[in-house]
PDB file of C-alpha atoms in Angstrom:
ATOM      1  CA  UNK A   1     -14.164  14.279   7.662  1.00 53.00           C
ATOM      2  CA  UNK A   2     -15.037  10.643   7.318  1.00 79.00           C
ATOM      3  CA  UNK A   3     -11.617   9.380   6.240  1.00 91.00           C
ATOM      4  CA  UNK A   4      -8.941   7.387   8.064  1.00 95.00           C
ATOM      5  CA  UNK A   5      -7.144   9.507  10.606  1.00 95.00           C
ATOM      6  CA  UNK A   6      -3.775   8.914  12.241  1.00 96.00           C
ATOM      7  CA  UNK A   7      -2.089  10.558  15.168  1.00 96.00           C
ATOM      8  CA  UNK A   8       0.375  12.028  15.721  1.00 97.00           C
ATOM      9  CA  UNK A   9       1.136  13.273  12.210  1.00 95.00           C
ATOM     10  CA  UNK A  10       4.777  13.664  13.153  1.00 96.00           C
ATOM     11  CA  UNK A  11       6.806  12.123  15.980  1.00 97.00           C
ATOM     12  CA  UNK A  12      10.425  12.713  16.869  1.00 97.00           C
ATOM     13  CA  UNK A  13      11.822  10.530  19.581  1.00 97.00           C
ATOM     14  CA  UNK A  14      15.067   9.473  21.000  1.00 97.00           C
ATOM     15  CA  UNK A  15      16.584   6.074  20.466  1.00 97.00           C
ATOM     16  CA  UNK A  16      15.465   3.660  23.126  1.00 97.00           C
ATOM     17  CA  UNK A  17      12.139   5.327  23.868  1.00 97.00           C
ATOM     18  CA  UNK A  18       8.776   3.728  23.281  1.00 98.00           C
ATOM     19  CA  UNK A  19       6.231   5.221  20.860  1.00 98.00           C
ATOM     20  CA  UNK A  20       2.533   4.684  20.232  1.00 98.00           C
ATOM     21  CA  UNK A  21       0.929   5.381  16.919  1.00 98.00           C
ATOM     22  CA  UNK A  22      -2.801   5.594  16.604  1.00 97.00           C
ATOM     23  CA  UNK A  23      -5.182   4.863  13.766  1.00 97.00           C
ATOM     24  CA  UNK A  24      -8.875   5.699  13.557  1.00 96.00           C
ATOM     25  CA  UNK A  25     -10.413   3.819  10.665  1.00 95.00           C
ATOM     26  CA  UNK A  26     -13.482   4.787   8.734  1.00 93.00           C
ATOM     27  CA  UNK A  27     -16.520   4.019  10.762  1.00 91.00           C
ATOM     28  CA  UNK A  28     -17.917   0.574  10.039  1.00 88.00           C
ATOM     29  CA  UNK A  29     -14.745  -0.658   8.340  1.00 91.00           C
ATOM     30  CA  UNK A  30     -13.945  -4.124   9.700  1.00 88.00           C
ATOM     31  CA  UNK A  31     -10.516  -4.528   8.221  1.00 89.00           C
ATOM     32  CA  UNK A  32      -7.518  -2.465   9.260  1.00 92.00           C
ATOM     33  CA  UNK A  33      -3.946  -2.597   7.993  1.00 92.00           C
ATOM     34  CA  UNK A  34      -0.601  -1.148   9.103  1.00 95.00           C
ATOM     35  CA  UNK A  35       2.175  -0.496   6.642  1.00 95.00           C
ATOM     36  CA  UNK A  36       5.599   1.076   6.893  1.00 96.00           C
ATOM     37  CA  UNK A  37       7.179   3.224   4.189  1.00 93.00           C
ATOM     38  CA  UNK A  38      10.814   4.085   4.436  1.00 90.00           C
ATOM     39  CA  UNK A  39      12.121   7.104   2.547  1.00 82.00           C
ATOM     40  CA  UNK A  40      11.775   6.583  -1.194  1.00 75.00           C
ATOM     41  CA  UNK A  41      10.634   3.025  -0.799  1.00 79.00           C
ATOM     42  CA  UNK A  42       7.434   1.083  -1.301  1.00 82.00           C
ATOM     43  CA  UNK A  43       5.061  -0.018   1.394  1.00 90.00           C
ATOM     44  CA  UNK A  44       6.009  -2.819   3.723  1.00 91.00           C
ATOM     45  CA  UNK A  45       3.046  -4.763   5.114  1.00 89.00           C
ATOM     46  CA  UNK A  46       3.133  -5.046   8.931  1.00 93.00           C
ATOM     47  CA  UNK A  47      -0.089  -6.422  10.188  1.00 91.00           C
ATOM     48  CA  UNK A  48      -3.762  -6.793   9.387  1.00 88.00           C
ATOM     49  CA  UNK A  49      -6.799  -6.842  11.663  1.00 89.00           C
ATOM     50  CA  UNK A  50     -10.161  -8.400  10.915  1.00 86.00           C
ATOM     51  CA  UNK A  51     -12.254  -6.999  13.693  1.00 87.00           C
ATOM     52  CA  UNK A  52     -10.096  -7.143  16.792  1.00 89.00           C
ATOM     53  CA  UNK A  53      -8.006 -10.116  15.806  1.00 87.00           C
ATOM     54  CA  UNK A  54      -4.834 -10.272  13.717  1.00 87.00           C
ATOM     55  CA  UNK A  55      -4.553 -13.612  11.929  1.00 78.00           C
ATOM     56  CA  UNK A  56      -0.902 -13.218  11.062  1.00 78.00           C
ATOM     57  CA  UNK A  57       1.726 -11.136  12.881  1.00 82.00           C
ATOM     58  CA  UNK A  58       4.691 -12.363  10.872  1.00 81.00           C
ATOM     59  CA  UNK A  59       5.006  -9.054   9.035  1.00 87.00           C
ATOM     60  CA  UNK A  60       6.038  -7.201  12.191  1.00 92.00           C
ATOM     61  CA  UNK A  61       9.777  -6.457  11.840  1.00 92.00           C
ATOM     62  CA  UNK A  62      10.755  -7.541  15.327  1.00 93.00           C
ATOM     63  CA  UNK A  63       9.397  -8.298  18.756  1.00 94.00           C
ATOM     64  CA  UNK A  64       9.728  -4.660  19.587  1.00 97.00           C
ATOM     65  CA  UNK A  65       6.653  -4.038  17.455  1.00 97.00           C
ATOM     66  CA  UNK A  66       3.179  -4.817  18.616  1.00 96.00           C
ATOM     67  CA  UNK A  67      -0.350  -3.779  17.605  1.00 96.00           C
ATOM     68  CA  UNK A  68      -3.773  -4.036  19.025  1.00 95.00           C
ATOM     69  CA  UNK A  69      -7.261  -3.112  18.025  1.00 95.00           C
ATOM     70  CA  UNK A  70     -10.144  -2.603  20.380  1.00 89.00           C
ATOM     71  CA  UNK A  71     -13.832  -2.403  19.840  1.00 87.00           C
ATOM     72  CA  UNK A  72     -13.357  -3.137  16.194  1.00 83.00           C
ATOM     73  CA  UNK A  73     -12.300   0.416  15.714  1.00 92.00           C
ATOM     74  CA  UNK A  74      -9.124   2.238  16.892  1.00 95.00           C
ATOM     75  CA  UNK A  75      -5.804   0.533  16.487  1.00 97.00           C
ATOM     76  CA  UNK A  76      -2.528   1.269  18.174  1.00 97.00           C
ATOM     77  CA  UNK A  77       0.888   0.309  16.858  1.00 97.00           C
ATOM     78  CA  UNK A  78       3.526   0.337  19.599  1.00 97.00           C
ATOM     79  CA  UNK A  79       7.292   0.325  19.039  1.00 98.00           C
ATOM     80  CA  UNK A  80       9.357  -0.384  22.076  1.00 97.00           C
ATOM     81  CA  UNK A  81      12.956   0.658  22.540  1.00 97.00           C
ATOM     82  CA  UNK A  82      13.003   2.518  19.182  1.00 97.00           C
ATOM     83  CA  UNK A  83      15.968   2.287  16.903  1.00 97.00           C
ATOM     84  CA  UNK A  84      17.088   4.667  14.187  1.00 96.00           C
ATOM     85  CA  UNK A  85      16.069   2.157  11.506  1.00 94.00           C
ATOM     86  CA  UNK A  86      12.491   2.453  12.731  1.00 96.00           C
ATOM     87  CA  UNK A  87      12.350   5.926  11.193  1.00 96.00           C
ATOM     88  CA  UNK A  88       9.735   5.825   8.490  1.00 96.00           C
ATOM     89  CA  UNK A  89       6.175   6.801   7.647  1.00 96.00           C
ATOM     90  CA  UNK A  90       3.725   4.453   9.214  1.00 97.00           C
ATOM     91  CA  UNK A  91       0.496   4.215   7.202  1.00 96.00           C
ATOM     92  CA  UNK A  92      -2.826   2.812   8.313  1.00 96.00           C
ATOM     93  CA  UNK A  93      -5.556   1.724   5.947  1.00 93.00           C
ATOM     94  CA  UNK A  94      -9.061   0.400   6.449  1.00 92.00           C
ATOM     95  CA  UNK A  95     -11.632  -1.332   4.255  1.00 88.00           C
ATOM     96  CA  UNK A  96     -15.264  -2.226   4.543  1.00 82.00           C
ATOM     97  CA  UNK A  97     -14.750  -5.988   4.065  1.00 69.00           C
ATOM     98  CA  UNK A  98     -12.010  -8.315   3.300  1.00 65.00           C
ATOM     99  CA  UNK A  99     -11.638 -10.104   0.049  1.00 67.00           C
ATOM    100  CA  UNK A 100      -9.606 -10.033  -3.113  1.00 65.00           C
ATOM    101  CA  UNK A 101     -11.581  -7.100  -4.498  1.00 72.00           C
ATOM    102  CA  UNK A 102     -11.182  -4.699  -1.680  1.00 76.00           C
ATOM    103  CA  UNK A 103     -10.310  -1.028  -1.754  1.00 80.00           C
ATOM    104  CA  UNK A 104      -8.200   0.108   1.118  1.00 86.00           C
ATOM    105  CA  UNK A 105      -8.521   3.708   2.223  1.00 90.00           C
ATOM    106  CA  UNK A 106      -5.333   5.119   3.585  1.00 93.00           C
ATOM    107  CA  UNK A 107      -4.727   7.591   6.306  1.00 94.00           C
ATOM    108  CA  UNK A 108      -2.172  10.467   5.951  1.00 92.00           C
ATOM    109  CA  UNK A 109       0.458   8.548   7.917  1.00 94.00           C
ATOM    110  CA  UNK A 110       2.632   9.208  10.928  1.00 96.00           C
ATOM    111  CA  UNK A 111       6.135  10.310  10.191  1.00 96.00           C
ATOM    112  CA  UNK A 112       8.470   8.866  12.827  1.00 97.00           C
ATOM    113  CA  UNK A 113      11.968  10.069  13.266  1.00 97.00           C
ATOM    114  CA  UNK A 114      14.232   8.314  15.742  1.00 97.00           C
ATOM    115  CA  UNK A 115      17.274  10.327  16.703  1.00 96.00           C
TER     116      UNK A 115
ATOM    117  CA  UNK B   1      11.599 -13.555  -3.355  1.00 55.00           C
ATOM    118  CA  UNK B   2      10.362 -10.329  -4.904  1.00 62.00           C
ATOM    119  CA  UNK B   3       6.592 -10.653  -5.377  1.00 90.00           C
ATOM    120  CA  UNK B   4       5.962  -7.368  -7.200  1.00 94.00           C
ATOM    121  CA  UNK B   5       8.502  -5.933  -9.552  1.00 95.00           C
ATOM    122  CA  UNK B   6       8.408  -2.431 -10.926  1.00 95.00           C
ATOM    123  CA  UNK B   7      11.483  -2.020 -13.099  1.00 95.00           C
ATOM    124  CA  UNK B   8      11.150   1.703 -13.827  1.00 95.00           C
ATOM    125  CA  UNK B   9      12.319   3.809 -10.886  1.00 92.00           C
ATOM    126  CA  UNK B  10      11.455   6.988 -12.851  1.00 94.00           C
ATOM    127  CA  UNK B  11       9.609   7.882 -16.009  1.00 94.00           C
ATOM    128  CA  UNK B  12       9.145  11.089 -17.973  1.00 96.00           C
ATOM    129  CA  UNK B  13       6.191  11.714 -20.207  1.00 97.00           C
ATOM    130  CA  UNK B  14       5.083  14.736 -22.211  1.00 97.00           C
ATOM    131  CA  UNK B  15       1.776  16.287 -21.225  1.00 97.00           C
ATOM    132  CA  UNK B  16      -1.166  14.889 -23.199  1.00 97.00           C
ATOM    133  CA  UNK B  17       0.755  11.750 -24.209  1.00 97.00           C
ATOM    134  CA  UNK B  18       0.127   8.261 -22.952  1.00 97.00           C
ATOM    135  CA  UNK B  19       2.482   6.392 -20.682  1.00 97.00           C
ATOM    136  CA  UNK B  20       2.801   2.787 -19.565  1.00 98.00           C
ATOM    137  CA  UNK B  21       4.104   1.870 -16.113  1.00 98.00           C
ATOM    138  CA  UNK B  22       5.350  -1.689 -15.888  1.00 98.00           C
ATOM    139  CA  UNK B  23       4.527  -4.227 -13.216  1.00 98.00           C
ATOM    140  CA  UNK B  24       5.226  -7.935 -13.013  1.00 97.00           C
ATOM    141  CA  UNK B  25       4.159 -10.151 -10.160  1.00 96.00           C
ATOM    142  CA  UNK B  26       4.839 -13.601  -8.807  1.00 94.00           C
ATOM    143  CA  UNK B  27       2.337 -15.867  -7.140  1.00 90.00           C
ATOM    144  CA  UNK B  28       1.346 -19.509  -7.106  1.00 88.00           C
ATOM    145  CA  UNK B  29      -2.238 -18.704  -6.153  1.00 86.00           C
ATOM    146  CA  UNK B  30      -4.981 -18.858  -8.780  1.00 88.00           C
ATOM    147  CA  UNK B  31      -7.042 -16.211  -7.053  1.00 86.00           C
ATOM    148  CA  UNK B  32      -5.490 -12.837  -6.498  1.00 88.00           C
ATOM    149  CA  UNK B  33      -6.126  -9.203  -7.096  1.00 90.00           C
ATOM    150  CA  UNK B  34      -3.917  -6.527  -8.612  1.00 93.00           C
ATOM    151  CA  UNK B  35      -4.053  -2.857  -7.771  1.00 93.00           C
ATOM    152  CA  UNK B  36      -2.469   0.402  -8.750  1.00 95.00           C
ATOM    153  CA  UNK B  37      -2.197   3.301  -6.289  1.00 95.00           C
ATOM    154  CA  UNK B  38      -0.994   6.864  -6.800  1.00 96.00           C
ATOM    155  CA  UNK B  39       1.009   8.692  -4.128  1.00 94.00           C
ATOM    156  CA  UNK B  40       1.406  12.425  -4.747  1.00 93.00           C
ATOM    157  CA  UNK B  41       4.080  14.444  -2.962  1.00 90.00           C
ATOM    158  CA  UNK B  42       1.544  15.097  -0.191  1.00 86.00           C
ATOM    159  CA  UNK B  43       1.874  11.461   0.803  1.00 85.00           C
ATOM    160  CA  UNK B  44      -1.679  10.104   0.639  1.00 86.00           C
ATOM    161  CA  UNK B  45      -2.285   6.834  -1.201  1.00 90.00           C
ATOM    162  CA  UNK B  46      -4.991   7.075  -3.799  1.00 92.00           C
ATOM    163  CA  UNK B  47      -6.613   3.917  -5.279  1.00 90.00           C
ATOM    164  CA  UNK B  48      -6.632   4.026  -9.076  1.00 94.00           C
ATOM    165  CA  UNK B  49      -7.702   0.666 -10.543  1.00 93.00           C
ATOM    166  CA  UNK B  50      -8.242  -3.000  -9.717  1.00 91.00           C
ATOM    167  CA  UNK B  51      -7.912  -6.203 -11.755  1.00 92.00           C
ATOM    168  CA  UNK B  52      -9.041  -9.629 -10.560  1.00 90.00           C
ATOM    169  CA  UNK B  53      -7.191 -12.694 -11.642  1.00 91.00           C
ATOM    170  CA  UNK B  54     -10.355 -14.131 -13.089  1.00 90.00           C
ATOM    171  CA  UNK B  55     -11.470 -10.994 -14.817  1.00 89.00           C
ATOM    172  CA  UNK B  56     -11.416 -11.670 -18.514  1.00 86.00           C
ATOM    173  CA  UNK B  57     -11.441  -8.010 -19.639  1.00 91.00           C
ATOM    174  CA  UNK B  58      -8.791  -5.421 -18.790  1.00 94.00           C
ATOM    175  CA  UNK B  59      -9.937  -2.976 -16.190  1.00 93.00           C
ATOM    176  CA  UNK B  60     -10.485   0.649 -17.118  1.00 94.00           C
ATOM    177  CA  UNK B  61     -11.173   3.669 -14.903  1.00 92.00           C
ATOM    178  CA  UNK B  62     -11.364   6.888 -16.815  1.00 96.00           C
ATOM    179  CA  UNK B  63      -7.870   7.702 -18.145  1.00 97.00           C
ATOM    180  CA  UNK B  64      -6.418   4.665 -16.405  1.00 97.00           C
ATOM    181  CA  UNK B  65      -6.394   1.175 -17.916  1.00 97.00           C
ATOM    182  CA  UNK B  66      -4.670  -1.986 -16.784  1.00 96.00           C
ATOM    183  CA  UNK B  67      -3.005  -4.108 -19.390  1.00 96.00           C
ATOM    184  CA  UNK B  68      -3.359  -7.535 -17.783  1.00 96.00           C
ATOM    185  CA  UNK B  69      -1.363 -10.374 -19.299  1.00 95.00           C
ATOM    186  CA  UNK B  70      -1.981 -13.300 -17.018  1.00 94.00           C
ATOM    187  CA  UNK B  71       0.353 -15.794 -18.667  1.00 94.00           C
ATOM    188  CA  UNK B  72       3.221 -13.311 -18.493  1.00 95.00           C
ATOM    189  CA  UNK B  73       2.176 -12.254 -14.973  1.00 95.00           C
ATOM    190  CA  UNK B  74       2.189  -8.611 -15.893  1.00 97.00           C
ATOM    191  CA  UNK B  75      -0.238  -5.841 -14.960  1.00 97.00           C
ATOM    192  CA  UNK B  76       0.924  -2.648 -16.574  1.00 98.00           C
ATOM    193  CA  UNK B  77      -0.819   0.614 -15.936  1.00 98.00           C
ATOM    194  CA  UNK B  78      -1.588   2.810 -18.974  1.00 98.00           C
ATOM    195  CA  UNK B  79      -2.318   6.495 -18.360  1.00 98.00           C
ATOM    196  CA  UNK B  80      -3.791   8.190 -21.397  1.00 96.00           C
ATOM    197  CA  UNK B  81      -3.604  11.921 -22.087  1.00 96.00           C
ATOM    198  CA  UNK B  82      -1.188  12.643 -19.190  1.00 97.00           C
ATOM    199  CA  UNK B  83      -1.746  15.738 -17.123  1.00 97.00           C
ATOM    200  CA  UNK B  84       0.584  17.738 -14.973  1.00 97.00           C
ATOM    201  CA  UNK B  85      -1.296  16.503 -11.937  1.00 96.00           C
ATOM    202  CA  UNK B  86      -0.354  12.935 -12.796  1.00 97.00           C
ATOM    203  CA  UNK B  87       3.192  13.598 -11.569  1.00 97.00           C
ATOM    204  CA  UNK B  88       3.475  11.301  -8.566  1.00 97.00           C
ATOM    205  CA  UNK B  89       4.724   7.966  -7.343  1.00 96.00           C
ATOM    206  CA  UNK B  90       2.760   4.974  -8.606  1.00 97.00           C
ATOM    207  CA  UNK B  91       2.640   1.635  -6.840  1.00 96.00           C
ATOM    208  CA  UNK B  92       1.573  -1.703  -8.147  1.00 96.00           C
ATOM    209  CA  UNK B  93       0.203  -4.069  -5.531  1.00 94.00           C
ATOM    210  CA  UNK B  94      -1.014  -7.646  -5.334  1.00 92.00           C
ATOM    211  CA  UNK B  95      -3.521  -9.052  -2.924  1.00 86.00           C
ATOM    212  CA  UNK B  96      -3.317 -12.688  -2.012  1.00 80.00           C
ATOM    213  CA  UNK B  97      -4.616 -14.982   0.730  1.00 78.00           C
ATOM    214  CA  UNK B  98      -2.750 -15.602   3.932  1.00 71.00           C
ATOM    215  CA  UNK B  99      -2.055 -19.219   4.813  1.00 70.00           C
ATOM    216  CA  UNK B 100      -3.674 -18.484   8.169  1.00 68.00           C
ATOM    217  CA  UNK B 101      -6.781 -16.859   6.664  1.00 69.00           C
ATOM    218  CA  UNK B 102      -7.463 -13.334   5.537  1.00 72.00           C
ATOM    219  CA  UNK B 103      -5.607 -11.462   2.892  1.00 76.00           C
ATOM    220  CA  UNK B 104      -2.518  -9.280   2.599  1.00 79.00           C
ATOM    221  CA  UNK B 105      -1.453  -6.744   0.035  1.00 85.00           C
ATOM    222  CA  UNK B 106       2.122  -6.606  -1.223  1.00 89.00           C
ATOM    223  CA  UNK B 107       3.401  -3.441  -2.791  1.00 92.00           C
ATOM    224  CA  UNK B 108       6.118  -2.899  -5.400  1.00 93.00           C
ATOM    225  CA  UNK B 109       8.898  -0.372  -4.943  1.00 92.00           C
ATOM    226  CA  UNK B 110       7.052   2.183  -7.081  1.00 94.00           C
ATOM    227  CA  UNK B 111       7.689   4.268 -10.200  1.00 96.00           C
ATOM    228  CA  UNK B 112       8.022   7.994 -10.009  1.00 96.00           C
ATOM    229  CA  UNK B 113       6.290   9.672 -12.983  1.00 97.00           C
ATOM    230  CA  UNK B 114       7.194  13.151 -14.139  1.00 97.00           C
ATOM    231  CA  UNK B 115       4.836  14.867 -16.565  1.00 97.00           C
ATOM    232  CA  UNK B 116       6.481  17.605 -18.608  1.00 96.00           C
ATOM    233  CA  UNK B 117       4.611  20.634 -19.860  1.00 94.00           C
TER     234      UNK B 117
END
């Protein structure tokens, strides 16, 4: 399909390990967003890319979190030394252009469980 | 400070009746956008409706309408003729500019809607 895809769909890891989450946006979409959704909660904004650059990284919860985007396409969210409180669904969204009136298309999410 | 407030954690509505989901927001920007998303139990986020801060008319999309009251900073979602498939989590969101350029979207905590047959 032509939607946003994320991998893996589920990830179980041990506390202290590093994890990489991948997002493939819709082809041609220049803007890409990462969100975190804890169980039963709303979405927490993490970071936003316009092309390959992220104008503001203040939404990342700690310095264990980092994200990059290459070629204006695929993005990777990396969590180092995972903690149990990192357990959540990590959602990626993309949009064709930035602006106030912008529809974000969401991927199915990666469910991360840190034991 | 809470930017988006959804005061109804859960709502029940009878099938075929209308329901209003509340949302209030807080911003000092003059230019902003308001959104509603639906999240079924499957987890995907589905865009429903958008209202711009300068739009003079309330947005409508099929059975969805947004009751925008700018002075009160409220953007309630009205679903008419509820259907069983409307049972889901509903999120209100606001889009506003970053200080450093670009835009970010802030989501409320959500309202879980249950449609009864």
